[in-house]
Tab-separated table of C-alpha atoms in Angstrom:
chain	number	residue	atom	x	y	z
A	1	UNK	CA	98.300	-51.257	125.952
A	2	UNK	CA	94.735	-52.252	125.112
A	3	UNK	CA	93.276	-49.963	127.752
A	4	UNK	CA	91.685	-47.834	125.045
A	5	UNK	CA	89.278	-50.690	124.355
A	6	UNK	CA	87.917	-50.436	127.889
A	7	UNK	CA	88.119	-46.672	128.279
A	8	UNK	CA	85.598	-46.262	125.462
A	9	UNK	CA	82.732	-47.394	127.699
A	10	UNK	CA	83.419	-44.572	130.157
A	11	UNK	CA	83.077	-41.896	127.519
A	12	UNK	CA	79.292	-42.014	127.163
A	13	UNK	CA	78.381	-39.081	129.369
A	14	UNK	CA	75.658	-38.304	126.828
A	15	UNK	CA	73.852	-41.517	127.720
A	16	UNK	CA	74.414	-40.922	131.436
A	17	UNK	CA	72.730	-37.531	131.011
A	18	UNK	CA	69.741	-39.117	129.253
A	19	UNK	CA	69.344	-41.675	132.001
A	20	UNK	CA	69.582	-39.105	134.769
A	21	UNK	CA	67.118	-36.814	133.073
A	22	UNK	CA	64.523	-39.548	132.563
A	23	UNK	CA	64.572	-40.333	136.289
A	24	UNK	CA	64.621	-36.690	137.292
A	25	UNK	CA	61.806	-35.575	135.019
A	26	UNK	CA	59.660	-38.421	136.205
A	27	UNK	CA	59.928	-37.187	139.763
A	28	UNK	CA	59.354	-33.587	138.646
A	29	UNK	CA	56.330	-34.493	136.530
A	30	UNK	CA	54.484	-36.417	139.199
A	31	UNK	CA	54.354	-32.841	140.471
A	32	UNK	CA	54.882	-33.661	144.036
A	33	UNK	CA	55.777	-30.304	145.466
A	34	UNK	CA	58.391	-30.423	148.208
A	35	UNK	CA	55.819	-29.749	150.968
A	36	UNK	CA	53.877	-32.854	150.005
A	37	UNK	CA	56.917	-35.137	149.845
A	38	UNK	CA	58.019	-33.761	153.228
A	39	UNK	CA	54.570	-34.466	154.684
A	40	UNK	CA	54.590	-37.976	153.214
A	41	UNK	CA	57.988	-38.544	154.808
A	42	UNK	CA	56.923	-37.285	158.257
A	43	UNK	CA	53.639	-39.202	158.235
A	44	UNK	CA	55.239	-42.458	157.090
A	45	UNK	CA	57.942	-42.261	159.743
A	46	UNK	CA	55.388	-41.508	162.432
A	47	UNK	CA	53.050	-44.342	161.395
A	48	UNK	CA	55.842	-46.911	161.114
A	49	UNK	CA	57.311	-45.739	164.421
A	50	UNK	CA	54.109	-46.859	166.143
A	51	UNK	CA	55.035	-50.445	165.312
A	52	UNK	CA	58.773	-50.592	164.774
A	53	UNK	CA	61.802	-48.523	165.728
A	54	UNK	CA	62.775	-46.891	162.460
A	55	UNK	CA	66.400	-46.207	161.633
A	56	UNK	CA	65.672	-42.613	160.598
A	57	UNK	CA	69.265	-42.033	159.541
A	58	UNK	CA	68.980	-44.608	156.773
A	59	UNK	CA	65.396	-44.223	155.617
A	60	UNK	CA	65.045	-43.571	151.883
A	61	UNK	CA	61.829	-42.370	150.253
A	62	UNK	CA	61.747	-41.687	146.553
A	63	UNK	CA	59.513	-41.447	143.533
A	64	UNK	CA	60.421	-43.709	140.629
A	65	UNK	CA	58.593	-45.351	137.777
A	66	UNK	CA	57.373	-48.827	137.032
A	67	UNK	CA	56.060	-50.466	133.912
A	68	UNK	CA	52.519	-51.782	134.365
A	69	UNK	CA	50.588	-54.496	132.461
A	70	UNK	CA	49.648	-52.102	129.676
A	71	UNK	CA	53.373	-51.451	129.112
A	72	UNK	CA	52.974	-47.847	130.201
A	73	UNK	CA	55.027	-46.255	132.942
A	74	UNK	CA	53.330	-45.359	136.202
A	75	UNK	CA	54.791	-43.359	139.062
A	76	UNK	CA	55.799	-45.360	142.101
A	77	UNK	CA	56.541	-44.217	145.625
A	78	UNK	CA	59.255	-46.391	147.152
A	79	UNK	CA	60.079	-46.467	150.835
A	80	UNK	CA	63.138	-48.223	152.199
A	81	UNK	CA	62.781	-48.176	155.987
A	82	UNK	CA	65.381	-50.199	157.838
A	83	UNK	CA	64.235	-50.776	161.389
A	84	UNK	CA	65.863	-51.946	164.565
A	85	UNK	CA	63.169	-53.495	166.706
A	86	UNK	CA	59.478	-54.135	166.906
A	87	UNK	CA	57.792	-51.896	169.490
A	88	UNK	CA	56.482	-54.323	172.095
A	89	UNK	CA	54.001	-51.878	173.652
A	90	UNK	CA	52.150	-51.288	170.371
A	91	UNK	CA	51.021	-54.928	170.109
B	1	UNK	CA	44.592	-12.332	111.718
B	2	UNK	CA	48.042	-12.958	113.102
B	3	UNK	CA	49.522	-15.973	114.762
B	4	UNK	CA	51.002	-15.298	118.181
B	5	UNK	CA	54.018	-17.273	119.361
B	6	UNK	CA	55.719	-17.089	122.724
B	7	UNK	CA	59.385	-18.075	122.680
B	8	UNK	CA	60.303	-19.418	126.061
B	9	UNK	CA	62.649	-21.818	127.807
B	10	UNK	CA	62.693	-21.570	131.576
B	11	UNK	CA	66.451	-21.604	131.666
B	12	UNK	CA	68.262	-18.386	130.869
B	13	UNK	CA	70.872	-17.989	128.174
B	14	UNK	CA	69.764	-20.814	125.881
B	15	UNK	CA	68.925	-18.589	122.929
B	16	UNK	CA	65.361	-17.268	123.266
B	17	UNK	CA	66.195	-13.684	122.338
B	18	UNK	CA	68.574	-14.683	119.565
B	19	UNK	CA	65.959	-17.065	118.199
B	20	UNK	CA	63.192	-14.452	118.420
B	21	UNK	CA	65.301	-11.954	116.471
B	22	UNK	CA	66.368	-14.430	113.801
B	23	UNK	CA	62.990	-16.067	113.307
B	24	UNK	CA	61.425	-12.606	113.157
B	25	UNK	CA	63.885	-11.471	110.521
B	26	UNK	CA	63.372	-14.658	108.522
B	27	UNK	CA	59.602	-14.277	108.493
B	28	UNK	CA	59.864	-10.613	107.555
B	29	UNK	CA	62.272	-11.472	104.751
B	30	UNK	CA	59.563	-13.819	103.457
B	31	UNK	CA	57.186	-10.845	103.229
B	32	UNK	CA	55.282	-11.597	106.408
B	33	UNK	CA	54.482	-8.554	108.524
B	34	UNK	CA	56.044	-9.476	111.868
B	35	UNK	CA	56.295	-7.782	115.252
B	36	UNK	CA	58.679	-8.866	118.002
B	37	UNK	CA	57.747	-8.003	121.588
B	38	UNK	CA	60.367	-7.914	124.321
B	39	UNK	CA	58.618	-8.759	127.593
B	40	UNK	CA	61.739	-8.894	129.743
B	41	UNK	CA	60.962	-5.771	131.755
B	42	UNK	CA	64.025	-4.400	133.471
B	43	UNK	CA	66.487	-6.527	131.483
B	44	UNK	CA	65.653	-5.759	127.881
B	45	UNK	CA	67.854	-7.341	125.240
B	46	UNK	CA	65.917	-7.857	122.055
B	47	UNK	CA	66.706	-4.288	121.006
B	48	UNK	CA	70.447	-4.805	121.409
B	49	UNK	CA	70.475	-8.152	119.599
B	50	UNK	CA	68.701	-6.526	116.678
B	51	UNK	CA	70.899	-3.432	116.632
B	52	UNK	CA	67.962	-1.118	117.336
B	53	UNK	CA	69.044	0.084	120.766
B	54	UNK	CA	69.500	3.702	119.652
B	55	UNK	CA	66.025	4.020	118.205
B	56	UNK	CA	63.934	3.438	121.305
B	57	UNK	CA	61.608	6.300	122.149
B	58	UNK	CA	58.641	4.589	123.790
B	59	UNK	CA	58.295	1.081	125.167
B	60	UNK	CA	55.879	-1.603	126.288
B	61	UNK	CA	55.161	-0.105	129.707
B	62	UNK	CA	54.474	3.314	128.159
B	63	UNK	CA	51.739	1.741	126.039
B	64	UNK	CA	50.235	-0.173	128.966
B	65	UNK	CA	50.158	2.967	131.109
B	66	UNK	CA	48.577	4.964	128.322
B	67	UNK	CA	51.620	7.195	127.850
B	68	UNK	CA	51.721	6.611	124.110
B	69	UNK	CA	49.936	4.880	121.249
B	70	UNK	CA	51.127	1.485	120.019
B	71	UNK	CA	52.321	2.875	116.704
B	72	UNK	CA	54.567	5.369	118.469
B	73	UNK	CA	56.442	2.611	120.296
B	74	UNK	CA	56.922	0.266	117.342
B	75	UNK	CA	60.352	0.477	115.720
B	76	UNK	CA	60.560	-0.527	112.087
B	77	UNK	CA	63.753	-2.380	111.143
B	78	UNK	CA	65.434	-0.617	108.201
B	79	UNK	CA	66.917	-3.833	106.833
B	80	UNK	CA	63.575	-5.677	106.876
B	81	UNK	CA	60.648	-3.318	106.177
B	82	UNK	CA	58.161	-5.959	107.365
B	83	UNK	CA	59.844	-6.313	110.755
B	84	UNK	CA	58.870	-4.290	113.829
B	85	UNK	CA	60.151	-4.292	117.386
B	86	UNK	CA	58.166	-3.369	120.482
B	87	UNK	CA	60.907	-2.832	123.045
B	88	UNK	CA	60.674	-3.410	126.753
B	89	UNK	CA	61.339	-0.924	129.543
B	90	UNK	CA	64.756	-0.957	131.119
B	91	UNK	CA	64.052	0.920	134.350
B	92	UNK	CA	60.839	-0.743	135.437
B	93	UNK	CA	60.090	-4.222	136.755
B	94	UNK	CA	57.784	-7.047	135.877
B	95	UNK	CA	54.981	-5.889	138.146
B	96	UNK	CA	54.462	-2.904	135.817
B	97	UNK	CA	52.478	-5.122	133.475
B	98	UNK	CA	49.801	-7.751	134.122
B	99	UNK	CA	48.846	-10.769	132.013
B	100	UNK	CA	45.426	-9.232	131.347
B	101	UNK	CA	47.021	-6.069	130.007
B	102	UNK	CA	49.337	-8.116	127.776
B	103	UNK	CA	46.394	-10.074	126.423
B	104	UNK	CA	44.590	-6.843	125.549
B	105	UNK	CA	47.666	-5.466	123.812
B	106	UNK	CA	48.120	-8.614	121.734
B	107	UNK	CA	44.484	-8.480	120.632
B	108	UNK	CA	45.039	-4.937	119.415
B	109	UNK	CA	48.109	-5.969	117.417
B	110	UNK	CA	46.704	-9.161	115.936
B	111	UNK	CA	44.851	-7.583	113.017
B	112	UNK	CA	47.882	-5.645	111.816
B	113	UNK	CA	50.438	-8.446	111.684
B	114	UNK	CA	50.917	-11.894	110.166
B	115	UNK	CA	53.121	-13.017	113.032
B	116	UNK	CA	53.626	-11.782	116.583
B	117	UNK	CA	56.648	-13.229	118.387
B	118	UNK	CA	56.852	-12.689	122.137
B	119	UNK	CA	60.308	-12.978	123.671
B	120	UNK	CA	59.761	-14.432	127.149
B	121	UNK	CA	62.140	-13.754	130.036
B	122	UNK	CA	63.841	-16.615	131.882
B	123	UNK	CA	62.077	-17.972	134.961
B	124	UNK	CA	58.538	-18.922	135.864
B	125	UNK	CA	57.288	-15.878	137.735
B	126	UNK	CA	55.268	-12.878	136.641
B	127	UNK	CA	57.417	-12.244	133.560
B	128	UNK	CA	56.625	-15.694	132.213
B	129	UNK	CA	52.881	-15.295	132.785
B	130	UNK	CA	52.927	-11.843	131.169
B	131	UNK	CA	54.642	-13.294	128.113
B	132	UNK	CA	52.336	-16.267	127.606
B	133	UNK	CA	49.101	-14.358	128.271
B	134	UNK	CA	48.314	-13.485	124.653
B	135	UNK	CA	49.969	-16.447	122.940
B	136	UNK	CA	48.332	-19.172	120.819
B	137	UNK	CA	51.457	-21.241	120.356
B	138	UNK	CA	54.781	-21.725	122.067
B	139	UNK	CA	58.279	-22.471	120.946
B	140	UNK	CA	60.503	-23.833	123.688
B	141	UNK	CA	64.217	-23.329	123.217
B	142	UNK	CA	66.605	-25.718	124.898
B	143	UNK	CA	70.256	-26.662	124.686
B	144	UNK	CA	71.462	-30.283	124.937
B	145	UNK	CA	72.274	-29.945	128.628
B	146	UNK	CA	70.599	-31.499	131.661
B	147	UNK	CA	69.616	-28.262	133.389
B	148	UNK	CA	68.159	-26.682	130.258
B	149	UNK	CA	66.166	-29.793	129.417
B	150	UNK	CA	64.852	-30.094	132.929
B	151	UNK	CA	63.654	-26.508	132.846
B	152	UNK	CA	62.150	-26.998	129.379
B	153	UNK	CA	60.123	-29.870	130.759
B	154	UNK	CA	58.825	-27.750	133.617
B	155	UNK	CA	57.898	-24.986	131.212
B	156	UNK	CA	55.985	-27.484	129.066
B	157	UNK	CA	53.914	-28.395	132.112
B	158	UNK	CA	53.205	-24.749	132.911
B	159	UNK	CA	52.235	-23.969	129.310
B	160	UNK	CA	49.823	-26.889	129.196
B	161	UNK	CA	48.350	-25.812	132.520
B	162	UNK	CA	47.731	-22.404	130.908
B	163	UNK	CA	46.026	-24.117	127.952
B	164	UNK	CA	48.764	-23.591	125.418
B	165	UNK	CA	49.000	-27.013	123.811
B	166	UNK	CA	50.562	-26.168	120.451
B	167	UNK	CA	54.180	-26.422	121.563
B	168	UNK	CA	57.272	-26.972	119.467
B	169	UNK	CA	60.906	-27.423	120.396
B	170	UNK	CA	64.110	-25.843	119.161
B	171	UNK	CA	67.332	-27.566	120.172
B	172	UNK	CA	69.996	-24.876	120.112
B	173	UNK	CA	73.792	-25.098	120.213
B	174	UNK	CA	74.069	-28.730	119.210
B	175	UNK	CA	77.613	-29.895	118.561
B	176	UNK	CA	77.596	-32.843	116.210
B	177	UNK	CA	81.225	-33.690	116.978
B	178	UNK	CA	80.390	-34.103	120.662
B	179	UNK	CA	77.258	-36.090	119.839
B	180	UNK	CA	79.325	-38.461	117.691
B	181	UNK	CA	81.765	-38.962	120.558
B	182	UNK	CA	78.924	-39.663	122.949
B	183	UNK	CA	79.736	-36.548	124.983
B	184	UNK	CA	76.495	-34.781	124.158
B	185	UNK	CA	72.908	-36.007	124.182
B	186	UNK	CA	71.460	-36.898	120.791
B	187	UNK	CA	68.503	-35.051	119.290
B	188	UNK	CA	66.545	-38.307	119.443
B	189	UNK	CA	67.170	-38.608	123.191
B	190	UNK	CA	66.139	-35.004	123.810
B	191	UNK	CA	62.936	-35.302	121.781
B	192	UNK	CA	62.149	-38.615	123.442
B	193	UNK	CA	62.662	-37.200	126.938
B	194	UNK	CA	60.654	-34.037	126.360
B	195	UNK	CA	58.016	-35.614	124.076
B	196	UNK	CA	57.722	-32.441	122.028
B	197	UNK	CA	57.550	-31.881	118.270
B	198	UNK	CA	60.800	-30.543	116.950
B	199	UNK	CA	60.661	-27.393	114.837
B	200	UNK	CA	64.380	-26.867	114.432
B	201	UNK	CA	67.931	-27.744	115.423
B	202	UNK	CA	70.563	-25.029	115.466
B	203	UNK	CA	74.254	-25.910	115.540
B	204	UNK	CA	76.632	-24.154	117.889
B	205	UNK	CA	78.001	-21.459	115.644
B	206	UNK	CA	80.549	-18.736	116.355
B	207	UNK	CA	78.802	-16.601	113.768
B	208	UNK	CA	75.974	-16.055	116.238
B	209	UNK	CA	78.323	-14.136	118.524
B	210	UNK	CA	79.728	-12.184	115.601
B	211	UNK	CA	76.255	-11.274	114.396
B	212	UNK	CA	75.074	-10.176	117.843
B	213	UNK	CA	78.212	-8.099	118.268
B	214	UNK	CA	77.165	-6.154	115.212
B	215	UNK	CA	73.439	-6.096	115.923
B	216	UNK	CA	72.777	-8.258	112.876
B	217	UNK	CA	70.802	-11.438	112.364
B	218	UNK	CA	72.014	-14.536	110.531
B	219	UNK	CA	69.233	-14.611	107.962
B	220	UNK	CA	70.662	-14.706	104.455
B	221	UNK	CA	74.222	-15.082	105.767
B	222	UNK	CA	74.738	-18.606	104.403
B	223	UNK	CA	76.009	-19.767	107.796
B	224	UNK	CA	74.936	-23.054	109.359
B	225	UNK	CA	72.922	-21.314	112.054
B	226	UNK	CA	71.425	-18.904	109.523
B	227	UNK	CA	70.204	-21.779	107.386
B	228	UNK	CA	68.777	-23.505	110.459
B	229	UNK	CA	66.796	-20.372	111.350
B	230	UNK	CA	65.587	-19.989	107.773
B	231	UNK	CA	64.343	-23.570	107.861
B	232	UNK	CA	62.482	-22.878	111.094
B	233	UNK	CA	60.754	-19.949	109.406
B	234	UNK	CA	59.749	-22.121	106.480
B	235	UNK	CA	58.268	-24.699	108.827
B	236	UNK	CA	56.369	-21.993	110.689
B	237	UNK	CA	54.904	-20.869	107.385
B	238	UNK	CA	53.697	-24.406	106.759
B	239	UNK	CA	56.378	-25.836	104.523
B	240	UNK	CA	57.624	-29.366	105.177
B	241	UNK	CA	61.353	-29.028	105.544
B	242	UNK	CA	63.174	-32.190	106.591
B	243	UNK	CA	65.556	-31.775	109.492
B	244	UNK	CA	69.139	-31.794	108.287
B	245	UNK	CA	70.703	-35.221	108.658
B	246	UNK	CA	73.430	-35.702	111.135
B	247	UNK	CA	76.767	-35.352	109.413
B	248	UNK	CA	77.300	-38.933	108.185
B	249	UNK	CA	79.104	-41.326	110.470
B	250	UNK	CA	82.689	-41.206	109.443
B	251	UNK	CA	84.594	-44.315	108.412
B	252	UNK	CA	86.364	-46.517	110.937
B	253	UNK	CA	89.713	-45.011	109.981
B	254	UNK	CA	88.629	-41.471	110.840
B	255	UNK	CA	86.923	-42.579	114.041
B	256	UNK	CA	90.168	-44.179	115.219
B	257	UNK	CA	92.114	-41.065	114.227
B	258	UNK	CA	89.532	-38.928	116.002
B	259	UNK	CA	89.898	-41.051	119.134
B	260	UNK	CA	93.681	-40.876	119.129
B	261	UNK	CA	93.588	-37.113	118.742
B	262	UNK	CA	90.950	-36.444	121.432
B	263	UNK	CA	91.918	-39.085	123.998
């Protein structure tokens, strides 16, 4: 009966759009053309693979934003690279 | 010496051509000698929106190729004696014209007009670069939708890279009822995301379709969109016109009623 009180929070697609756009435009603006992000991806995987066995199925590389000391936003490259094992022969 | 605006967006169908026609008519109605240039070669539309499709003899590509003089291609609008259209070619493509040629053409027109409005095609290829070649200023048209705003942002980057820094934004087809319900982005959000100076907000208005059907503009029509376009013209001419307030937030009673009706 009071479900309308909770439903209200779902109906803010306008704010969802704003949030999505801010993230998206940030990535677009850092003007990393696809070839560069692909090269970054390949090089990172190959460097890390020298030392650890990367789970390439679950690796996630993205460009986000972070607030720095001057309270301005700076682009940030984030790499999540789950790995299985350290490569013994590289040591 | 005329001011040259390019009206662009990136995304297609957001209202560049409609805005070019209406802003042109508004400036002409205010006694400013204005020429509108359709640079969408192969897909011309400015002529149709203005109701001048039956008066085309020569076009932009004819001038560039030396097949006619500029004056022969310009069509004077009978309703607005200060308004001229330079139509595009329908059976050619965008490689028929180069940015350098466009720049030269604009320089030749500058002395004869107070305002030159260039209607830019959608996209970011040759057509875009042809359209921006001679421009001093840009007006970016967007709608309150994610894809349009994303494209508007890209276009801003490309304009700045081509040294056009005087850029203003028109938000077209805003629906205040949807904004109130939270189903559409607010003007504040859009301006914040794009970081552009707003020059106008145009409500979604059925009268736009009606006007285009008849080859008319909305200037002087008394409609919401007509008034919005007139205000844009006044701002272009240097007047400080405050942006219309959002329709006031309705009382709790009406918001509940609204919710129950739209749930």
